Amino acid sequence: MELTVGPNQFFWDAAQWQDFYARVADEAPVDRVVLGELICSKRLPFYQTHIPEAAERLVAAGKRVAITTLALVTLKRERNLTAELVDMGLEVEVNDLSALAHLPQGAGFSVGPLVNVYNEGTLRWLVKRGAARICLPPELPLASIETLAAASAAPVEVWGWGRLPLAISGRCYHARLHDRAKDNCQFVCAEDPDGRAVDTLDGQEFLAVNGVQTLSGSCANLSPQLPGFRRAGVAGLRLSPQSQGFVQVCGLFRDLIDGRIDAEALSATARPLAPGASYCDGFPTGKAGVAWSGAV
Amino acid sequence: MMELICPAGTPAALHAAVKAGAHAVYCGFADETNARNFPGLNFSRDELSASIAFAHASGAKVLVAINTFPRAGAESLWHQAVADAETAGADAVILADIGLLAHAAEHHPDLRRHLSVQAAAANPDMINFYATAFGVRRVVLPRVLTIAEIAAINREIDVETEVFVFGGLCVMAEGRCSLSSYITGRSPNMNGVCSPPSHVDYATEDGELAAKLGGYTIHRNAKDAPAPYPTLCKGCFSSADKTGYVFEDPTSLDATELLPALAKAGVTALKIEGRQRSRSYVAQVVRSFRAAVDAVEAGRPVPPGTLARLTEGQSATAGAYRKTWR
């Protein structure tokens, strides 16, 4: 079972971004790292020039590196950005299918969790087109994961840790919360390095917003589902970056996979590090995604 | 003339839409293959055949939405739906899933394929990809684009575009939203439902009516005020010092006034949301939009809107078509 660090979903300043990936390279016991901007093309100029250096350091540390596309490509500038990714010399993680228009036939790529791979037909089509690895959408139940992993010639990865990417929009909710429009956002999403909590009027933890993205309010922690994932033949777990304690989270998942600790110990130790007040792992069990199997 | 594509959740609604002037009607089978999989709604195989015969006799087309994402291990249910739509004489199928598109292109090459809004094809590269790879002839655009962007897209593609002009408004890119399954376990992509009634309940608390979804409070209203349906993304929530409609107000789309601009942007077809609506609602909306489309075609001004009271919460927005919505 491999560990993949997914693309950072949040907006951090360049220094924090550099420091984060330097630490992942030097200290995190992970196999793959996906760099790049997933959520908002307006953020990219703030750290774009540091990507090659981070990639180099990660590769030197023995990690495989990929670069993500945006989750939602609409503007001409974003289409050009997507086309340019192909020339970076890194594996491209496709999170918006328009990238396939730029990837030459035969070129390998990986498929991210924001591409709708729900069934064998889609999976086979993508593998035939060159998909060398597929991270499945987080909402899939274990029965689907089993069927897909069995049908896949490429390694299949699932969500392991972090606030879940639930939706993407044309509208920026961060800007809206500040009574601004997206074009005049003044980068307010930077104020919330792990997303901004959105609770119900009764104070229940609910969702979190991150620019044009909506995330789960609670932190997905799929460690209790590891035995099922293993039985299904899942090849990797995806850990999603957070601003604090991420290297420690990676270490805990490595310990879990190697059998040094169990899911209960991981969950207890990682609790203070989790963004949001609670855990969830409902999706693979076929329940509401927000459900937590460790709840007493 | 721009084509008016109208919703039908039942054969009666289909008849009403055709009689009210629909150029085409879209509908789905009564199962998880379509994105409006509500109890008591949608068509049996026999109903579809009879309805298509009626529509064709009246000069209207029928498009069959098979636009959820097939469940792993159960694709044959979706494959059968495509085959049955062709047998029934459907003018096109509306699909979202890559695997299903590939299947339809291979096994039903003569059946016209439209790309569902659930595929969220939001730029020319993506649309051209679907056109090239699967022979898609028309794409229903996601509700994240401005009119200027739609015009730009139409300049770079060879297939037709269809846009939503009235009814329920998704604020997220369609087909890429798991909010409903996060809270209820049931999603548009997998089950064809969003914020399903089976998970709604209302409670009177402190003199207020709380509308809840999966146990989460989506709205609170004074007990005798009209309570909007608790659609997840249109609820009232709090975030730090702010309380309000974080994602979208309880509103719905009305782009009547934008029809001339959409025509100029090169849009082929206009879509009305609402397969879950009654036939009288459908008849009224279709009649009004047909008059508007005829007016645009004749170069006359669009008749003033008469549909305000039919919109959700009696409030309407032009949504993403205006850039300030973002």
XYZ file of C-alpha atoms in Angstrom, chain A residues 200 206, chain B residues 179-180 183-184 194-203 209-221 226-237 245 248-250 312:
46
model
C -25.551 25.069 10.622
C -21.213 20.993 8.462
C -22.694 17.437 -0.928
C -25.900 15.428 -0.922
C -25.057 14.462 4.348
C -27.571 11.787 3.245
C -30.099 15.576 -4.475
C -31.230 16.467 -0.956
C -33.805 13.619 -1.143
C -37.228 13.985 0.538
C -36.604 10.690 2.362
C -34.021 12.517 4.487
C -36.005 15.705 5.102
C -37.743 16.424 8.304
C -39.306 19.475 9.893
C -39.277 20.296 13.579
C -39.810 25.773 11.991
C -36.491 24.085 11.349
C -36.138 22.323 7.998
C -33.539 19.582 8.291
C -31.726 17.318 5.885
C -30.130 14.193 7.324
C -30.432 15.783 10.769
C -28.664 19.009 9.703
C -30.581 22.267 9.950
C -30.774 23.885 6.519
C -33.336 26.618 7.248
C -35.039 28.185 10.246
C -38.149 30.236 9.667
C -43.427 29.671 4.128
C -40.581 27.192 4.608
C -38.416 26.588 1.560
C -37.468 22.983 0.754
C -34.132 22.213 2.482
C -31.930 21.953 -0.605
C -28.480 21.627 0.821
C -26.664 24.373 -1.077
C -29.465 26.891 -0.615
C -29.581 26.869 3.154
C -28.831 29.507 5.731
C -25.617 28.793 7.606
C -26.980 32.023 2.436
C -26.909 30.608 -2.828
C -30.208 32.162 -1.798
C -33.325 30.010 -2.093
C -38.422 28.996 -6.026
